[in-house]
Short mmCIF file of C-alpha atoms in Angstrom, two decimals:
data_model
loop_
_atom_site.label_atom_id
_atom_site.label_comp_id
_atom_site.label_asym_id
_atom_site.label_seq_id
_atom_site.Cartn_x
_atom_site.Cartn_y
_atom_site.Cartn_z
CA UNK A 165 -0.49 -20.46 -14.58
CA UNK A 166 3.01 -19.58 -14.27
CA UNK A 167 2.40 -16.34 -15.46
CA UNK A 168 -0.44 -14.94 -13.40
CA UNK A 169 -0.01 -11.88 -11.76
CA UNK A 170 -1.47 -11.53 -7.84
CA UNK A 171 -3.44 -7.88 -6.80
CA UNK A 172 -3.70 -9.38 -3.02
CA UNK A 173 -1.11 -11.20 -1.04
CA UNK A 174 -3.81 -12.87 0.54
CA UNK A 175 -4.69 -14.57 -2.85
CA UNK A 176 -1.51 -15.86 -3.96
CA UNK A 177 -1.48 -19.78 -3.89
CA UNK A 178 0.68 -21.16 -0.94
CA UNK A 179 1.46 -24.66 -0.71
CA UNK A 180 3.14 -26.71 1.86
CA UNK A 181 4.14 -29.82 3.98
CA UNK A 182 1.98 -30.21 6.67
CA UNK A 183 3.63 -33.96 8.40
CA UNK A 184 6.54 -34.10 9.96
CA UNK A 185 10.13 -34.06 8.00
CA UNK A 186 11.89 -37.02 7.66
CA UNK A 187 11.51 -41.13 6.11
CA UNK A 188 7.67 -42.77 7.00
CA UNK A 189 4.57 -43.94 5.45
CA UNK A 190 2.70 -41.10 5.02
CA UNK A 191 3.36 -37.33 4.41
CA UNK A 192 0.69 -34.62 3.09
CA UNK A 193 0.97 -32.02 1.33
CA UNK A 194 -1.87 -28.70 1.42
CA UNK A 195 -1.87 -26.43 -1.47
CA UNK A 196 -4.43 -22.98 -0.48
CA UNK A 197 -5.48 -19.89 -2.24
CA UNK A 198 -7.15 -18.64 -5.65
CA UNK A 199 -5.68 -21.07 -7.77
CA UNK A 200 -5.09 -24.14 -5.67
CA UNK A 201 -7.40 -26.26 -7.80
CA UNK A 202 -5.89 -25.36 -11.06
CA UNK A 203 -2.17 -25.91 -9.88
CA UNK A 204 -2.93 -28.83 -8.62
CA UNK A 205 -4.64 -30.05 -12.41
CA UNK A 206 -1.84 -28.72 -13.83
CA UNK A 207 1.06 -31.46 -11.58
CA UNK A 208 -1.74 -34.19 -11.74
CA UNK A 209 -3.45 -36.38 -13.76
CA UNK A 210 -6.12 -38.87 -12.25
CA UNK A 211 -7.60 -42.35 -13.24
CA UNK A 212 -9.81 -42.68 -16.24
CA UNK A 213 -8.15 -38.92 -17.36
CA UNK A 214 -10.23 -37.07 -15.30
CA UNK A 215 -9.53 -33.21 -13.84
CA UNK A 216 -9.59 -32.35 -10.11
CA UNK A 217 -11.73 -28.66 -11.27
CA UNK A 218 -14.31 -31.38 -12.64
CA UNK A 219 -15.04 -32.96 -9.66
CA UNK A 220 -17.36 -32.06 -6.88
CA UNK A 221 -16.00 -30.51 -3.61
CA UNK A 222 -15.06 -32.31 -0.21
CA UNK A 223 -13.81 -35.50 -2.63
CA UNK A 224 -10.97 -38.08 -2.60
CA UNK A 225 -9.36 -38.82 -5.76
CA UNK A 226 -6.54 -41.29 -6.73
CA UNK A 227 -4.37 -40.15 -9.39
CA UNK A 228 -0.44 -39.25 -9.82
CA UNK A 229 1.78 -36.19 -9.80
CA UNK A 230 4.01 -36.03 -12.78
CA UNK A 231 7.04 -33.46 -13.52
CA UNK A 232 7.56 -31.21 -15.93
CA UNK A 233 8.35 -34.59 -18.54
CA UNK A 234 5.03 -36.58 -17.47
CA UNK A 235 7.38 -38.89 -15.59
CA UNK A 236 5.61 -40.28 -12.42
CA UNK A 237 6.53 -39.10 -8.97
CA UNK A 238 4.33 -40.81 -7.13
CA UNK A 239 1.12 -42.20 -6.66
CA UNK A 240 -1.37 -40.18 -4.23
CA UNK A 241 -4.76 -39.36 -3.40
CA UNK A 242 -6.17 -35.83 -3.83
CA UNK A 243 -8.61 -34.33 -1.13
CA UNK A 244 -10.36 -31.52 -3.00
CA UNK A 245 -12.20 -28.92 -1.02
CA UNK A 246 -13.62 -25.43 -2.57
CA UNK A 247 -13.70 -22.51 -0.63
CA UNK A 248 -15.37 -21.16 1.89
CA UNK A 249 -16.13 -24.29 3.29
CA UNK A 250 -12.57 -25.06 4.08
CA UNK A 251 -9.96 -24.22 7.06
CA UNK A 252 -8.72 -21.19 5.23
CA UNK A 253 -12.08 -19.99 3.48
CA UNK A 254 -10.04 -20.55 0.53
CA UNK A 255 -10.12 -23.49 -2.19
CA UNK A 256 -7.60 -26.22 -0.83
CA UNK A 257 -5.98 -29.53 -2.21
CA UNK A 258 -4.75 -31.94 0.07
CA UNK A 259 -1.92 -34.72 -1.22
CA UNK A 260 -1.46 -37.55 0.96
CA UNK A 261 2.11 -39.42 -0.70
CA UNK A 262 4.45 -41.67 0.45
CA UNK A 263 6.79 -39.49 3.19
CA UNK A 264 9.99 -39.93 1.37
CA UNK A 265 11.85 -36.22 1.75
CA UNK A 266 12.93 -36.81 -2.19
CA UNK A 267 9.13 -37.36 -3.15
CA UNK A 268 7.80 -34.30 -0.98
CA UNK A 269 10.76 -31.95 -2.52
CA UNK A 270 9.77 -33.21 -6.16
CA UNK A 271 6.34 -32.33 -5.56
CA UNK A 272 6.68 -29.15 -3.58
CA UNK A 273 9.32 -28.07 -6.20
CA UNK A 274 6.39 -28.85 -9.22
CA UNK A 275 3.64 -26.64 -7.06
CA UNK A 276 6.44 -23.95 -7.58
CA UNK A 277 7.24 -24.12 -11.06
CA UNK A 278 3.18 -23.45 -11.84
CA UNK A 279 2.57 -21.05 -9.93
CA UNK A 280 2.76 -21.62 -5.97
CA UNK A 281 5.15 -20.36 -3.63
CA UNK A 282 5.73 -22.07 -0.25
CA UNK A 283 3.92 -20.89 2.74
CA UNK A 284 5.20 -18.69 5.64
CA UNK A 285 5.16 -20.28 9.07
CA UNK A 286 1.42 -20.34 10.19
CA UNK A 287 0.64 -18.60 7.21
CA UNK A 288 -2.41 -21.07 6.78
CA UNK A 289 -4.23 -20.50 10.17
CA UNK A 290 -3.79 -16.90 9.71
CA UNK A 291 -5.45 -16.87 6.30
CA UNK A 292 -8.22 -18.52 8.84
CA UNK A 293 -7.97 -15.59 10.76
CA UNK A 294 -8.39 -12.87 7.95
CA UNK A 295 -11.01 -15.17 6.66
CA UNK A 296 -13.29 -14.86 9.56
CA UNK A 297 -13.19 -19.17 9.80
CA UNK A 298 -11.58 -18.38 13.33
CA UNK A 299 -10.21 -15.71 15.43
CA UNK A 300 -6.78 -14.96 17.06
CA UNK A 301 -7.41 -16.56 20.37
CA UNK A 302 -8.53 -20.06 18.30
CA UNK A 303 -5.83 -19.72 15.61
CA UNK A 304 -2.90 -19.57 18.96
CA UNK A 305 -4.77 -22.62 20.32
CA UNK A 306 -4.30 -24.95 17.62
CA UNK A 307 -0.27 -23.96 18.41
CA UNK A 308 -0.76 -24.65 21.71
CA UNK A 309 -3.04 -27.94 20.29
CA UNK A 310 0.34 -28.77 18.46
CA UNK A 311 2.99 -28.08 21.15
CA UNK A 312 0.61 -29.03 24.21
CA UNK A 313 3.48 -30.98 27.01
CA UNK A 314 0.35 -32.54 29.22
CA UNK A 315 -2.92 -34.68 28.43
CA UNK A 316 -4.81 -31.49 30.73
CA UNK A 317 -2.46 -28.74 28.51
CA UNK A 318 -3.46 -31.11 25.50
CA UNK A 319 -8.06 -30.64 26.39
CA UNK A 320 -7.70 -27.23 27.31
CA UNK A 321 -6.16 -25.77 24.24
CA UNK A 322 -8.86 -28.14 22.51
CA UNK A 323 -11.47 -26.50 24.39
CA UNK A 324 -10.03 -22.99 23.71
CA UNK A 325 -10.28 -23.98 19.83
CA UNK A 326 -13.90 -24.49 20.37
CA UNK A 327 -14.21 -21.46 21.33
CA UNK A 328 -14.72 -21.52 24.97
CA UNK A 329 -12.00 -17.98 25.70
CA UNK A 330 -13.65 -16.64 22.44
CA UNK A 331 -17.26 -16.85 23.79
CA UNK A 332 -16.18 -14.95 27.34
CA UNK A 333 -14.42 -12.35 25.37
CA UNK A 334 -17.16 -11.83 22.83
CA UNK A 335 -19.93 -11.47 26.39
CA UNK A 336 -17.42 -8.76 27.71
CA UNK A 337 -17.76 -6.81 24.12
CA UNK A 338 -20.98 -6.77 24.29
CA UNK A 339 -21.28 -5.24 28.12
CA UNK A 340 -18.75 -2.88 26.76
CA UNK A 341 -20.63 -2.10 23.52
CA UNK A 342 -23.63 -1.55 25.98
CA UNK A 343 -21.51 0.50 28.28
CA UNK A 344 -20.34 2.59 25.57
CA UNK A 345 -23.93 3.04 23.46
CA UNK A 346 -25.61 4.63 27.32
CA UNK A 347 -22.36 6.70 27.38
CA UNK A 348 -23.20 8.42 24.26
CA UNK A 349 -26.53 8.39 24.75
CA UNK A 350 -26.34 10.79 27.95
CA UNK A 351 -25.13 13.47 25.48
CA UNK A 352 -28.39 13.78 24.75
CA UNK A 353 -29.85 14.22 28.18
CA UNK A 354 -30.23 16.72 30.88
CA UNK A 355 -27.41 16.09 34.21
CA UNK A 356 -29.98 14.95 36.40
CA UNK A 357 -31.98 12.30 33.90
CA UNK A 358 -27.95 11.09 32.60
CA UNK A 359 -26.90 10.34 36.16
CA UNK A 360 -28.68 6.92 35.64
CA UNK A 361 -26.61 6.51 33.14
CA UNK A 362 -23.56 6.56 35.16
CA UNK A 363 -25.09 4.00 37.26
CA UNK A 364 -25.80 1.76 34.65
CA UNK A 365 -22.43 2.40 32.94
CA UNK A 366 -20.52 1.75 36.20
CA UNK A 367 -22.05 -1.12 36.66
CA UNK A 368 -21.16 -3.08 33.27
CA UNK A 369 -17.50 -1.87 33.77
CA UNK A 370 -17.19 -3.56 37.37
CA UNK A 371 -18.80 -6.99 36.10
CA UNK A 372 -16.11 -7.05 32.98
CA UNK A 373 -12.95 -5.99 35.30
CA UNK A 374 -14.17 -8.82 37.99
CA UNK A 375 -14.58 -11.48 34.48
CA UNK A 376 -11.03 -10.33 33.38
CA UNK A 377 -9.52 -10.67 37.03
CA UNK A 378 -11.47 -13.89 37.13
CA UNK A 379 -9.35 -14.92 33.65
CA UNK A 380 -6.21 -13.42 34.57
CA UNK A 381 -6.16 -15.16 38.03
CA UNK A 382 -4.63 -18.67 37.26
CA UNK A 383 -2.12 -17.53 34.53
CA UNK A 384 0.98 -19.08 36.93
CA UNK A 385 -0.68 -22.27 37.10
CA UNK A 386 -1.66 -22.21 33.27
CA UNK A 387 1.67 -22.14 32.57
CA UNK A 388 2.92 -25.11 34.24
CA UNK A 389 0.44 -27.00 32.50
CA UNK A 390 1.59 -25.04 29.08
CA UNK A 391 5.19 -25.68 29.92
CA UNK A 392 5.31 -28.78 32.01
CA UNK A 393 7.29 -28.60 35.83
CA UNK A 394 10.47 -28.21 36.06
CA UNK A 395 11.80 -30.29 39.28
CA UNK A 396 15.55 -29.17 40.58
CA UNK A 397 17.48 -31.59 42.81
CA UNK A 398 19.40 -29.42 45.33
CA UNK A 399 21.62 -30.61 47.99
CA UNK A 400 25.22 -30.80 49.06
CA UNK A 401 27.82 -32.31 47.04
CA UNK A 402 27.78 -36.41 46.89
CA UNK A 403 24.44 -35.91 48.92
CA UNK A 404 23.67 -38.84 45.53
CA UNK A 405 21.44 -36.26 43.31
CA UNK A 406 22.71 -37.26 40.44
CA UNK A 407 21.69 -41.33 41.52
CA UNK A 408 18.20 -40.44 42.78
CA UNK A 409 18.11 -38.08 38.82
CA UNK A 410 18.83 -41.16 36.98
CA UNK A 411 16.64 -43.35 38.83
CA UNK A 412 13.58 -41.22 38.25
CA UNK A 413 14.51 -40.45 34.35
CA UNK A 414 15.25 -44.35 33.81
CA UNK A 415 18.03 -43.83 32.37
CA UNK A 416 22.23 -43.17 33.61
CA UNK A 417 21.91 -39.09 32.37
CA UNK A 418 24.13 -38.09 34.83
CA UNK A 419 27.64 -39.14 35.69
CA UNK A 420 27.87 -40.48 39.23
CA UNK A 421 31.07 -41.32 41.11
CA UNK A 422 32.69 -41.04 44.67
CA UNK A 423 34.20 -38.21 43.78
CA UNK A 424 33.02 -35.02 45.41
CA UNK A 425 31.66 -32.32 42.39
CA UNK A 426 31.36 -34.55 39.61
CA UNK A 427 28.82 -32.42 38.61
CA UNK A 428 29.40 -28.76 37.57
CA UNK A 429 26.40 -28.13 35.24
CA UNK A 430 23.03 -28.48 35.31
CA UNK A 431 21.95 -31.66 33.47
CA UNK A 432 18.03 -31.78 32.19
CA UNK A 433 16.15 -34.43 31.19
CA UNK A 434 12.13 -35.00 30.50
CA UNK A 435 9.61 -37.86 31.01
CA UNK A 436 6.10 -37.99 30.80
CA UNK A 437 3.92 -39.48 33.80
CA UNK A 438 0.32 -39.33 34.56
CA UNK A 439 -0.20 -37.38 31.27
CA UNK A 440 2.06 -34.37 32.53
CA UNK A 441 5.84 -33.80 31.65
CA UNK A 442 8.15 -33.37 34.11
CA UNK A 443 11.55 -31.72 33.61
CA UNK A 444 13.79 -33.23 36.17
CA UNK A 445 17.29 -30.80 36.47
CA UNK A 446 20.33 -32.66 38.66
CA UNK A 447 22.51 -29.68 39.74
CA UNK A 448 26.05 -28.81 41.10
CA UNK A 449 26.33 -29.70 44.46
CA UNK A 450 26.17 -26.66 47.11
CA UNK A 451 29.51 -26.09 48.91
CA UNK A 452 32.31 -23.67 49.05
CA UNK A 453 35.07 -23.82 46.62
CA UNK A 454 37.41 -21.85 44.60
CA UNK A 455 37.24 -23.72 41.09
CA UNK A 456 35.69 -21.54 39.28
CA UNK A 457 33.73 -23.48 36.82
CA UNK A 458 32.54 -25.41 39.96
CA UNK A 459 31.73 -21.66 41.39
CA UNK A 460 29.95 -21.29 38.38
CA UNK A 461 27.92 -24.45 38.59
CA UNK A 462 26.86 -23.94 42.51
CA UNK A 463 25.79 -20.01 41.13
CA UNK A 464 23.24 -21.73 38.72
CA UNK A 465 22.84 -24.40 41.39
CA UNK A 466 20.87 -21.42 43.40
CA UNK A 467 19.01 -20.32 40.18
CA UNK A 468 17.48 -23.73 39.21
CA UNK A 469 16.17 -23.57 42.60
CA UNK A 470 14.34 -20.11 42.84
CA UNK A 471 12.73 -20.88 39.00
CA UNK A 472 11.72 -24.64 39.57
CA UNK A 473 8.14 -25.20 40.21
CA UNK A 474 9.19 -28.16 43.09
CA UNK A 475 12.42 -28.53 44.53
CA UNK A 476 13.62 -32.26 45.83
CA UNK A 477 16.14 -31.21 48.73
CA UNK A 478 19.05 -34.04 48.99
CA UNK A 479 20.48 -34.88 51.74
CA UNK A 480 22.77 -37.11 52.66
CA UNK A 481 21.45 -38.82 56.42
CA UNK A 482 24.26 -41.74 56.02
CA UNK A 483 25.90 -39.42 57.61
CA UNK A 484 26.38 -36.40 60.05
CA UNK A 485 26.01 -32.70 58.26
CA UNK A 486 28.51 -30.43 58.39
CA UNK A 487 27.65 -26.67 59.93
CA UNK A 488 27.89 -25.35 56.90
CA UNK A 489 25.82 -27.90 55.09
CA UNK A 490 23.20 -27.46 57.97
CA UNK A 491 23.26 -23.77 57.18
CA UNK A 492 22.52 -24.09 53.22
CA UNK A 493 20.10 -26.57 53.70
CA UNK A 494 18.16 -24.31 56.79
CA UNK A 495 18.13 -21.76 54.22
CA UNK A 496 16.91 -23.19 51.16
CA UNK A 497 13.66 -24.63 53.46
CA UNK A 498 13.07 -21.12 54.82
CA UNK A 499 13.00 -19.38 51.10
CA UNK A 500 11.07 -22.23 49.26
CA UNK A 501 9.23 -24.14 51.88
CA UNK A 502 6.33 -24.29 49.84
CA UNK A 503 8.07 -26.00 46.88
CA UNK A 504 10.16 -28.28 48.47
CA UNK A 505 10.30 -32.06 49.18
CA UNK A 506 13.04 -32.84 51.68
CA UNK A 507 14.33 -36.31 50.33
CA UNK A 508 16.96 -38.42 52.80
CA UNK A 509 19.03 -40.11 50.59
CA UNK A 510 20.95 -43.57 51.11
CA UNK A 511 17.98 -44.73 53.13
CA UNK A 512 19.33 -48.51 52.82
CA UNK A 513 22.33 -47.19 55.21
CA UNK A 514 22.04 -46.18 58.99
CA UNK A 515 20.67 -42.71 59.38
CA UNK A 516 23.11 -40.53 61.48
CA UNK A 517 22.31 -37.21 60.24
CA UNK A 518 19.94 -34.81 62.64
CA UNK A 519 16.39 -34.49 61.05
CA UNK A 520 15.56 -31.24 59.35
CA UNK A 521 12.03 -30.35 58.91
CA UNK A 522 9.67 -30.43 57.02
CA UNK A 523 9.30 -34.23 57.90
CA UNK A 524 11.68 -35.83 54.88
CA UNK A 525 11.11 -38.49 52.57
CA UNK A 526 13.12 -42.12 52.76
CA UNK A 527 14.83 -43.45 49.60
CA UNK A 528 17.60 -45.60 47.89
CA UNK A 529 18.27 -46.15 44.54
CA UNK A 530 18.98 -49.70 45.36
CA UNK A 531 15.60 -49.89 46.40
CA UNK A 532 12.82 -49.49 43.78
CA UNK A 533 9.73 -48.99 45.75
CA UNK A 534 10.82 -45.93 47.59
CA UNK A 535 11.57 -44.40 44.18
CA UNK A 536 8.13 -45.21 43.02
CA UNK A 537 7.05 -43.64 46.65
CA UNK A 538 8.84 -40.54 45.68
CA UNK A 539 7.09 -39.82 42.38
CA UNK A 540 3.67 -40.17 43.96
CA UNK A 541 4.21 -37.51 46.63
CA UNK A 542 6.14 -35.67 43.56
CA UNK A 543 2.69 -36.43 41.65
CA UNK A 544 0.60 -35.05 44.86
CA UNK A 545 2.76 -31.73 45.04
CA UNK A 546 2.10 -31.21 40.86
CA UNK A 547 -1.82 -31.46 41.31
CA UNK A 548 -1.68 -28.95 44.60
CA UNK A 549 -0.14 -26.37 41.60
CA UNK A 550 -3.32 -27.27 39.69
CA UNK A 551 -5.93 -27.22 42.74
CA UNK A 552 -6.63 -23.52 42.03
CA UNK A 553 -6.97 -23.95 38.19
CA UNK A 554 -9.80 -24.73 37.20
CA UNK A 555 -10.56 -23.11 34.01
CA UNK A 556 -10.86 -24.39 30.51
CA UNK A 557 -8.27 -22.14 28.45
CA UNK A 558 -4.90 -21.54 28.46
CA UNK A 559 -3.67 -18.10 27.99
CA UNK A 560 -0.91 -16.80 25.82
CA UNK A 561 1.58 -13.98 27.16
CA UNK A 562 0.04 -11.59 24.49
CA UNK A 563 -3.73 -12.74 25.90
CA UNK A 564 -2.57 -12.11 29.36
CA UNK A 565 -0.74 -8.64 28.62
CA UNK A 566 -4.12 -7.38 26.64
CA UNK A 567 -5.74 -8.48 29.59
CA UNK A 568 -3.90 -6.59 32.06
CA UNK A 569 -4.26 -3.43 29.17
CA UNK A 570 -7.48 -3.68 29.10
CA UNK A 571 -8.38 -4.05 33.08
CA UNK A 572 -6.13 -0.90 33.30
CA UNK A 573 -7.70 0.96 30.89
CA UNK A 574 -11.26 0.28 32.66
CA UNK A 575 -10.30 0.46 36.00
CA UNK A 576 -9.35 4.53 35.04
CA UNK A 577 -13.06 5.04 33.84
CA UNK A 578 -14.18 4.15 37.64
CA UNK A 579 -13.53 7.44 38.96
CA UNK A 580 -15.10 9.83 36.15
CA UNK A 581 -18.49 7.90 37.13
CA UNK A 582 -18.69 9.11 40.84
CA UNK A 583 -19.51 12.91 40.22
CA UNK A 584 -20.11 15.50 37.84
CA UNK A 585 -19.85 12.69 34.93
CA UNK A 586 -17.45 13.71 32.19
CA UNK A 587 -19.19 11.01 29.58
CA UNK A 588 -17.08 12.02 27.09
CA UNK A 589 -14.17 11.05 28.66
CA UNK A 590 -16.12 7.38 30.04
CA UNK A 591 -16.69 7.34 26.07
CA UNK A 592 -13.05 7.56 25.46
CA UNK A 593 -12.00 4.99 27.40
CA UNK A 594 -14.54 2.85 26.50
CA UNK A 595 -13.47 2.98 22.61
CA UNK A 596 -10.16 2.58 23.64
CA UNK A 597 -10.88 -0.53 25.80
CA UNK A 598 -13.45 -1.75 22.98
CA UNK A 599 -9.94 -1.52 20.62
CA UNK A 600 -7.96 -3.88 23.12
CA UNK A 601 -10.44 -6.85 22.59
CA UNK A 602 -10.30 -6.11 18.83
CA UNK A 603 -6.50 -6.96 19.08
CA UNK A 604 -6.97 -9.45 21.44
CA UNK A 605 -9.98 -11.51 18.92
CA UNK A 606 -7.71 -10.23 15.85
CA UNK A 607 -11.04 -8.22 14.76
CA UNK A 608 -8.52 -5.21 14.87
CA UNK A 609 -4.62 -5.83 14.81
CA UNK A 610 -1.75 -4.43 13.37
CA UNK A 611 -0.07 -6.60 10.29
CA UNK A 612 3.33 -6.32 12.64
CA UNK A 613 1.00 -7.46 15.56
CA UNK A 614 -0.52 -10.80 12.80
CA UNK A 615 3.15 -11.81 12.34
CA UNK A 616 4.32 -11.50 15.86
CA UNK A 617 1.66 -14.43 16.50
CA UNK A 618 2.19 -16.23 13.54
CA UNK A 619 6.02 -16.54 13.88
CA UNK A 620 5.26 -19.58 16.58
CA UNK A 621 3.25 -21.46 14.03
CA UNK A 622 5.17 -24.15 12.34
CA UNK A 623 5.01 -24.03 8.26
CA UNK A 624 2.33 -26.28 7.46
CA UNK A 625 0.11 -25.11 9.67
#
């Protein structure tokens, strides 16, 4: 084996770990191409002296992989599965060992030495691709399966690997496909018996741009479930952000003292609740100052707030506000009332400070029900993001750009359908549309396009 020559890249032999890195009970090992059954005879042996390319496909063996001296390296079991019934189309062997890294190196490094070379990231799902087991849209759902931050992000990109995306995109081909074969048709026919044609044509374009608008319409809240929320506590200085961050993380993050501008950074931390993750960001207090590294701080102070999906106001109603503090804080509720939560902190002491609106929130740290309080209406504000949202994919930039591309493309065929129809031209962009859903499905997509995607994808998968 080590000796054979590949014609295709496709049909080299890739192996890989596909579990996690690091000390545990289990780690597996996949081993995919041409000659994946044969390397993997050629590191093994198997009880009662047996070979894997003897036995029947889709089977579990026990056995061991030896080096290049017939010492041991471990104990395993082989899952044997010949192509094309396989993930990659291609014959695969599976080694489930014991998930020390020394064991998985020995192994990986024995795969080499006979023939296999280690797999590029995703380089597995995309031999999926290019073996027609799945297209593009499924193979960047199992990423998103993988990398999913919410139990809803978690379904959908399940869903999407069932297809769900795929089938609406493959029912817009076809209405193109149709569009296209009357275009070319009316080549054949006399202006006034074509200009049904148009009609007909017209149609089929309108219903796909209102299906792709219809897809398109709830990328912002796709990608909060995709991403998680980001939540920024703003407020003045020693307005206690940094109190009310670590009481909602759990956990002292940030470093809280009397001291006015402790904080001159934005600290992040994440937690998950109600199967969604929230990424709670304490920033620099808002004030005037010439420190510049505070300056610097109160700058990104600003930022967090224009890019964070809900915004927890802090104020400080222990005690009266200062002009300029009423100023900021007037400000801030004008430019992101729809994101914000005002939140009156201190709520154990007497409240002095004039009320701001929109009606604010009570809570102490010292005081663990009010913090509870504060993550429900937090909860509340996450599932109004959602209330639009109600389909069952998740798109990808690229999915979303095509998109766009693609609804562009169409929407410029509209107007050579209202009189004297140049078909020819319909025809045009209809091929060129038809070509945007081949990149989109991966039907048609250039090899630079193939490792754009792919680049995401993790090694083993």
């Amino acid at each position: 084996i080590r000796g054979m020559s590949f014609s295709l890249h496709d049909e080299q032999t890739i192996v890989a770990l596909c579990s996690p890195k690091g000390s545990g009970a289990i780690g597996l090992i996949r081993i995919s191409g041409t000659h994946a059954i044969a390397i993997a005879d050629a590191i093994s042996t198997l009880s009662g002296s047996k070979k894997l390319s003897d036995q029947a496909t889709h089977t579990i063996h026990y056995g061991k992989v030896r080096d290049v001296d017939g010492q041991t390296i471990d104990t395993v079991l082989f899952l044997l599965m010949r192509g094309p019934k396989t993930f990659t189309g291609q014959d695969t062997v599976e080694i489930t060992c014991h998930n020390n890294p020394f064991i998985i190196e020995s192994i990986l490094n024995r795969a080499l030495q006979v023939g296999a070379r280690l797999a590029h990231p995703g380089e597995f799902t995309r031999r999926a691709v290019e073996n027609k087991k799945i297209d593009l849209i499924q193979a960047e759902a199992i990423n998103d399966l993988i990398h999913a931050n919410s139990q809803e992000g978690l379904k959908r990109s399940l869903s999407q690997l069932e297809g769900t995306l795929s089938h609406r995109i493959h029912g817009i081909e076809k209405e193109l496909v149709k569009a296209l074969a009357l275009s070319e048709a009316s080549f054949e026919f006399i202006d006034e018996e074509s200009l049904e044609f148009g009609v007909q044509i017209k149609k089929s374009i309108t219903e796909v741009i209102a299906q792709i608008t219809h897809i398109n319409q709830s990328f912002a809240q796709q990608k909060h479930i995709r991403e998680g929320i980001r939540i920024a506590l703003i407020g003045s200085v020693n307005a206690g952000k940094s109190s009310l961050f670590n009481a909602i993380v759990g956990s002292d993050r940030a470093i809280v003292t009397s001291q006015a501008g402790t904080t001159r950074d934005v600290i992040e931390s994440g937690l998950y609740e109600q199967g969604l993750y929230w990424t709670l960001i304490d920033t620099a207090g808002l004030r005037q100052t010439d420190n510049v590294i505070e300056s610097a701080g109160i700058e990104r102070s600003y930022k967090e707030a224009h890019t964070a999906d809900i915004v927890l106001l802090v104020v400080d109603a222990s005690r009266n506000l200062t002009e300029q503090e009423s100023e900021i804080y007037t400000a801030l509720i004008e430019k992101y009332e729809s994101k914000i939560i005002l939140v009156h902190s201190k709520s154990d002491l007497p409240q002095v400070a004039k009320k701001l609106l929109p009606e604010p929130i009570l809570v102490s740290c010292n005081q663990p029900d009010s913090i509870q309080k504060l993550k429900a209406i937090i909860q509340k504000a996450i599932m109004r993001l959602f209330c639009t949202e109600g389909s069952s994919h998740l798109l990808t930039n690229r999915q979303h750009s095509l998109l766009l591309v693609l609804k562009q493309k169409l929407s410029q065929s509209i107007p050579l359908l209202e009189k004297d129809i140049a078909y020819e031209l319909v025809s045009h962009h209809l091929q060129d549309a038809l070509s945007e859903l081949a990149e989109l499905t991966g039907k048609s997509v250039s090899e630079q396009g193939m490792d754009a995607v792919f680049r995401e994808f993790c090694v083993g998968k």
